[in-house]
Amino acid sequence: MAFFARAAKEIPPGITSDDVRYISITIVALTCVFVTLNRFLCPKFAPRFMRKEPFLLAFELTCFAPLAYCAYVGTRGWLYDLNVGYETPHQRLHKPLPLSSRKMILCNCAFQIWDFIISLRHAQLNSIEMLMHHALAAALCLAGLHIGFGQYYGLFFMGVTETSSLPLVWVDLGKYYPELAKRCSGMDLLAKVIFGLMFIAVRDVLFMKHSITLWKDSFAVLAAGTAKFPGVTKAFLVTNLFFNVLQIAWTKKLLDGLFELINGGGKDEADKDKEE
């Protein structure tokens, strides 16, 4: 009972030494797992076609745990921790989260920092938009926790949205290792279908819905003169606009991949009929 009481307790704004320690330990832990997988386990125990390039396999396997944690805690918190006390625009923008949900944002912050650093080491991961995504996400986590702003929305954007990232782990592995997609074609197709449906539902429909609410709340407190941090409020809106553009760009890639999959499947069938 004491644990649940602490988990439900609201934490005042401010990055504490415990927060810094939590972020640091998480980054070190992720790095240790990645190095162990990349240097020792994957080169020895992974399928042969993955052993020559274990970096991306180790990366995706390491990513799964923090993504799953953020997805679970974020979704649970979004459904059960926000039922009372977040009814007004001012409350949604300025009221702090319970401890359990706050830990999730700290974990996501650590993950984004780690992901940024690791991504610099591989050409498949270090596109400008992804590096900007990691850097801005980490900055928003730190700023929101330190000044006590936007944590309500952080629970959705940093937690709930990661549910769509879980099937993406397998989809990315199939992209990085085409032989895996060939050998496990059914699993690859299933992962792509699940990812596509979840992406559209979470990162298109719900993302846009809660972004609109964020903008409405922000304009409401700015117009009323009750915004504690007017400059930060406007800055958060700019970054939210960037993330929405990024979701649209990713959706285009998703649809292009879907059309390619359909056209490729049709071409394969035609070639098969021609051979017969």
Short mmCIF file of C-alpha atoms in Angstrom, two decimals:
data_model
loop_
_atom_site.label_atom_id
_atom_site.label_comp_id
_atom_site.label_asym_id
_atom_site.label_seq_id
_atom_site.Cartn_x
_atom_site.Cartn_y
_atom_site.Cartn_z
CA MET A 1 0.00 0.00 0.00
CA ALA A 2 2.88 2.35 0.75
CA PHE A 3 4.22 1.84 -2.77
CA PHE A 4 0.91 2.76 -4.40
CA ALA A 5 0.62 5.79 -2.12
CA ARG A 6 4.03 6.99 -3.28
CA ALA A 7 3.20 6.23 -6.90
CA ALA A 8 0.03 8.32 -6.73
CA LYS A 9 1.76 11.21 -4.96
CA GLU A 10 2.32 14.30 -7.06
CA ILE A 11 5.92 15.44 -7.34
CA PRO A 12 6.66 19.19 -7.42
CA PRO A 13 8.56 20.64 -10.40
CA GLY A 14 12.33 20.54 -10.53
CA ILE A 15 14.99 18.10 -11.73
CA THR A 16 16.46 16.56 -8.59
CA SER A 17 19.72 14.73 -7.95
CA ASP A 18 17.69 11.52 -7.84
CA ASP A 19 16.35 12.31 -11.32
CA VAL A 20 19.87 12.86 -12.66
CA ARG A 21 20.97 9.60 -11.06
CA TYR A 22 17.99 7.73 -12.55
CA ILE A 23 18.70 9.08 -16.04
CA SER A 24 22.42 8.34 -15.74
CA ILE A 25 21.89 4.80 -14.48
CA THR A 26 19.38 4.10 -17.25
CA ILE A 27 21.79 5.33 -19.93
CA VAL A 28 24.63 3.26 -18.47
CA ALA A 29 22.38 0.18 -18.21
CA LEU A 30 21.22 0.50 -21.83
CA THR A 31 24.82 0.95 -22.95
CA CYS A 32 25.96 -2.14 -21.04
CA VAL A 33 23.16 -4.22 -22.56
CA PHE A 34 23.94 -2.92 -26.04
CA VAL A 35 27.70 -3.54 -25.76
CA THR A 36 27.12 -7.05 -24.39
CA LEU A 37 24.77 -7.87 -27.25
CA ASN A 38 26.86 -6.20 -29.95
CA ARG A 39 30.28 -7.48 -28.91
CA PHE A 40 29.58 -10.87 -27.37
CA LEU A 41 26.10 -12.41 -27.69
CA CYS A 42 24.88 -11.46 -31.18
CA PRO A 43 28.14 -12.31 -33.02
CA LYS A 44 28.10 -15.75 -31.40
CA PHE A 45 24.46 -16.76 -31.03
CA ALA A 46 22.53 -14.77 -33.66
CA PRO A 47 21.57 -16.41 -36.97
CA ARG A 48 24.53 -16.54 -39.35
CA PHE A 49 23.17 -13.90 -41.70
CA MET A 50 23.09 -11.42 -38.79
CA ARG A 51 26.52 -12.09 -37.32
CA LYS A 52 28.52 -9.99 -39.77
CA GLU A 53 26.53 -6.88 -38.84
CA PRO A 54 25.32 -7.37 -35.24
CA PHE A 55 25.13 -3.63 -34.46
CA LEU A 56 21.55 -3.11 -35.66
CA LEU A 57 20.32 -6.34 -34.09
CA ALA A 58 21.84 -5.35 -30.75
CA PHE A 59 20.37 -1.87 -31.12
CA GLU A 60 16.81 -3.08 -31.76
CA LEU A 61 16.94 -5.66 -28.97
CA THR A 62 18.17 -3.02 -26.53
CA CYS A 63 15.46 -0.59 -27.60
CA PHE A 64 12.61 -3.01 -26.93
CA ALA A 65 12.78 -2.94 -23.10
CA PRO A 66 12.58 0.85 -22.56
CA LEU A 67 9.98 1.17 -25.31
CA ALA A 68 7.84 -1.54 -23.70
CA TYR A 69 8.21 0.10 -20.28
CA CYS A 70 7.22 3.55 -21.57
CA ALA A 71 4.32 2.09 -23.57
CA TYR A 72 2.94 0.14 -20.61
CA VAL A 73 3.41 2.76 -17.89
CA GLY A 74 2.37 5.59 -20.19
CA THR A 75 -0.82 3.87 -21.36
CA ARG A 76 -1.72 2.74 -17.85
CA GLY A 77 -1.10 6.23 -16.47
CA TRP A 78 -3.06 7.85 -19.29
CA LEU A 79 -6.05 5.61 -18.59
CA TYR A 80 -6.03 5.60 -14.78
CA ASP A 81 -3.90 8.45 -13.34
CA LEU A 82 -5.54 11.41 -15.05
CA ASN A 83 -9.19 10.92 -14.17
CA VAL A 84 -9.27 13.68 -11.54
CA GLY A 85 -7.56 17.05 -11.39
CA TYR A 86 -6.91 17.67 -15.08
CA GLU A 87 -10.23 19.17 -16.13
CA THR A 88 -9.10 22.70 -17.09
CA PRO A 89 -6.50 23.96 -19.58
CA HIS A 90 -4.41 25.39 -16.73
CA GLN A 91 -4.40 22.05 -14.88
CA ARG A 92 -3.51 20.06 -17.98
CA LEU A 93 -0.58 22.35 -18.72
CA HIS A 94 0.77 23.02 -15.24
CA LYS A 95 -0.26 20.22 -12.88
CA PRO A 96 2.52 17.67 -12.17
CA LEU A 97 2.10 13.94 -12.72
CA PRO A 98 2.09 11.15 -10.12
CA LEU A 99 5.48 9.56 -9.42
CA SER A 100 4.93 6.41 -11.51
CA SER A 101 4.10 8.42 -14.63
CA ARG A 102 6.93 10.86 -13.93
CA LYS A 103 9.41 7.96 -13.86
CA MET A 104 8.23 6.99 -17.32
CA ILE A 105 9.09 10.43 -18.68
CA LEU A 106 12.52 10.19 -17.03
CA CYS A 107 13.02 6.79 -18.64
CA ASN A 108 12.01 8.11 -22.04
CA CYS A 109 14.39 11.03 -21.60
CA ALA A 110 17.28 8.67 -20.82
CA PHE A 111 16.33 6.47 -23.77
CA GLN A 112 16.25 9.41 -26.19
CA ILE A 113 19.70 10.58 -25.03
CA TRP A 114 21.10 7.05 -25.38
CA ASP A 115 19.42 6.59 -28.77
CA PHE A 116 20.88 9.88 -30.00
CA ILE A 117 24.41 8.88 -28.99
CA ILE A 118 24.20 5.36 -30.42
CA SER A 119 22.57 6.57 -33.64
CA LEU A 120 25.59 8.74 -34.40
CA ARG A 121 27.60 5.56 -34.89
CA HIS A 122 25.56 4.04 -37.73
CA ALA A 123 24.45 5.45 -41.08
CA GLN A 124 21.11 3.59 -40.95
CA LEU A 125 20.16 5.44 -37.77
CA ASN A 126 21.64 8.93 -37.98
CA SER A 127 19.29 10.75 -40.35
CA ILE A 128 18.82 14.42 -39.48
CA GLU A 129 15.12 14.07 -38.69
CA MET A 130 15.72 11.17 -36.29
CA LEU A 131 18.55 12.96 -34.49
CA MET A 132 16.35 16.05 -34.16
CA HIS A 133 13.52 13.84 -32.89
CA HIS A 134 15.71 12.32 -30.16
CA ALA A 135 17.23 15.67 -29.13
CA LEU A 136 13.91 17.54 -28.99
CA ALA A 137 12.13 14.70 -27.19
CA ALA A 138 14.82 14.59 -24.49
CA ALA A 139 14.80 18.39 -24.18
CA LEU A 140 11.01 18.45 -23.80
CA CYS A 141 11.18 15.77 -21.11
CA LEU A 142 13.76 17.71 -19.12
CA ALA A 143 12.08 21.09 -19.56
CA GLY A 144 8.62 19.76 -18.73
CA LEU A 145 9.79 18.02 -15.57
CA HIS A 146 12.04 20.87 -14.43
CA ILE A 147 9.50 23.68 -14.66
CA GLY A 148 6.37 21.55 -14.28
CA PHE A 149 4.89 22.19 -17.70
CA GLY A 150 3.00 19.93 -20.11
CA GLN A 151 3.46 16.73 -18.12
CA TYR A 152 -0.15 15.71 -18.77
CA TYR A 153 0.52 15.70 -22.51
CA GLY A 154 3.97 14.22 -22.00
CA LEU A 155 2.31 11.09 -20.67
CA PHE A 156 0.63 10.58 -24.02
CA PHE A 157 3.35 11.80 -26.37
CA MET A 158 6.21 10.04 -24.54
CA GLY A 159 4.30 6.99 -23.35
CA VAL A 160 1.16 5.99 -25.22
CA THR A 161 2.71 6.67 -28.62
CA GLU A 162 5.47 4.14 -27.93
CA THR A 163 2.92 1.32 -28.23
CA SER A 164 3.30 1.62 -32.00
CA SER A 165 7.08 1.36 -31.65
CA LEU A 166 6.94 -2.21 -30.34
CA PRO A 167 5.95 -3.96 -33.62
CA LEU A 168 8.30 -1.53 -35.39
CA VAL A 169 11.23 -3.33 -33.76
CA TRP A 170 10.50 -6.45 -35.82
CA VAL A 171 9.68 -4.40 -38.93
CA ASP A 172 13.04 -2.63 -38.67
CA LEU A 173 14.87 -5.91 -38.18
CA GLY A 174 13.28 -7.18 -41.39
CA LYS A 175 14.42 -4.00 -43.15
CA TYR A 176 17.97 -4.21 -41.83
CA TYR A 177 18.21 -7.97 -42.42
CA PRO A 178 16.21 -8.88 -45.57
CA GLU A 179 17.05 -12.54 -45.06
CA LEU A 180 15.05 -12.45 -41.81
CA ALA A 181 12.02 -11.08 -43.65
CA LYS A 182 12.35 -13.86 -46.24
CA ARG A 183 12.72 -16.66 -43.70
CA CYS A 184 9.92 -15.37 -41.46
CA SER A 185 7.70 -13.86 -44.13
CA GLY A 186 4.48 -14.52 -42.22
CA MET A 187 5.79 -12.89 -39.05
CA ASP A 188 7.19 -10.00 -41.06
CA LEU A 189 3.83 -9.38 -42.74
CA LEU A 190 1.96 -9.64 -39.43
CA ALA A 191 4.32 -7.15 -37.78
CA LYS A 192 3.90 -4.73 -40.68
CA VAL A 193 0.11 -4.96 -40.52
CA ILE A 194 0.03 -4.47 -36.74
CA PHE A 195 2.50 -1.60 -36.94
CA GLY A 196 0.58 0.08 -39.75
CA LEU A 197 -2.74 -0.10 -37.93
CA MET A 198 -1.27 1.05 -34.62
CA PHE A 199 0.68 3.85 -36.26
CA ILE A 200 -2.39 5.25 -37.98
CA ALA A 201 -4.51 4.92 -34.82
CA VAL A 202 -1.96 6.25 -32.32
CA ARG A 203 0.46 8.47 -34.22
CA ASP A 204 -1.97 9.91 -36.74
CA VAL A 205 -5.48 10.03 -35.28
CA LEU A 206 -4.79 10.26 -31.53
CA PHE A 207 -1.58 12.25 -31.95
CA MET A 208 -3.39 14.89 -33.99
CA LYS A 209 -6.37 14.88 -31.62
CA HIS A 210 -4.29 15.54 -28.51
CA SER A 211 -2.09 18.02 -30.37
CA ILE A 212 -5.20 20.05 -31.17
CA THR A 213 -6.21 19.92 -27.50
CA LEU A 214 -2.69 21.04 -26.51
CA TRP A 215 -2.93 24.02 -28.84
CA LYS A 216 -6.40 24.94 -27.56
CA ASP A 217 -5.24 24.73 -23.94
CA SER A 218 -2.13 26.78 -24.70
CA PHE A 219 -4.06 29.53 -26.46
CA ALA A 220 -6.60 29.53 -23.61
CA VAL A 221 -4.01 30.17 -20.87
CA LEU A 222 -2.11 32.66 -23.04
CA ALA A 223 -5.30 34.62 -23.75
CA ALA A 224 -6.36 34.52 -20.10
CA GLY A 225 -2.93 35.64 -18.92
CA THR A 226 -2.62 32.60 -16.63
CA ALA A 227 0.27 30.92 -18.42
CA LYS A 228 3.15 30.50 -15.97
CA PHE A 229 5.68 30.29 -18.78
CA PRO A 230 4.38 32.10 -21.91
CA GLY A 231 7.67 31.71 -23.80
CA VAL A 232 7.94 28.02 -22.98
CA THR A 233 4.30 27.51 -23.95
CA LYS A 234 4.96 28.96 -27.40
CA ALA A 235 8.18 26.95 -27.75
CA PHE A 236 6.32 23.73 -26.93
CA LEU A 237 3.80 24.53 -29.67
CA VAL A 238 6.60 24.98 -32.20
CA THR A 239 8.13 21.61 -31.28
CA ASN A 240 4.69 19.99 -31.38
CA LEU A 241 4.29 21.34 -34.91
CA PHE A 242 7.63 19.73 -35.84
CA PHE A 243 6.54 16.39 -34.41
CA ASN A 244 3.23 16.55 -36.29
CA VAL A 245 5.07 17.21 -39.55
CA LEU A 246 7.31 14.27 -38.71
CA GLN A 247 4.28 12.02 -38.16
CA ILE A 248 2.92 13.07 -41.56
CA ALA A 249 6.28 12.33 -43.22
CA TRP A 250 6.40 8.93 -41.54
CA THR A 251 2.82 8.23 -42.61
CA LYS A 252 3.80 8.94 -46.22
CA LYS A 253 6.68 6.47 -45.90
CA LEU A 254 4.28 3.95 -44.37
CA LEU A 255 1.78 4.32 -47.21
CA ASP A 256 4.56 4.16 -49.82
CA GLY A 257 5.75 0.93 -48.23
CA LEU A 258 2.21 -0.43 -48.23
CA PHE A 259 1.74 0.33 -51.93
CA GLU A 260 5.14 -1.19 -52.67
CA LEU A 261 4.17 -4.31 -50.74
CA ILE A 262 0.89 -4.61 -52.64
CA ASN A 263 2.46 -3.93 -56.03
CA GLY A 264 5.36 -6.23 -55.26
CA GLY A 265 2.97 -8.98 -54.26
CA GLY A 266 1.02 -8.52 -57.47
CA LYS A 267 4.21 -8.59 -59.51
CA ASP A 268 5.36 -11.78 -57.80
CA GLU A 269 2.04 -13.45 -58.56
CA ALA A 270 2.25 -12.37 -62.21
CA ASP A 271 5.80 -13.70 -62.51
CA LYS A 272 4.70 -16.94 -60.93
CA ASP A 273 1.81 -17.34 -63.37
CA LYS A 274 4.12 -16.53 -66.28
CA GLU A 275 6.58 -19.21 -65.23
CA GLU A 276 3.78 -21.77 -65.01
#
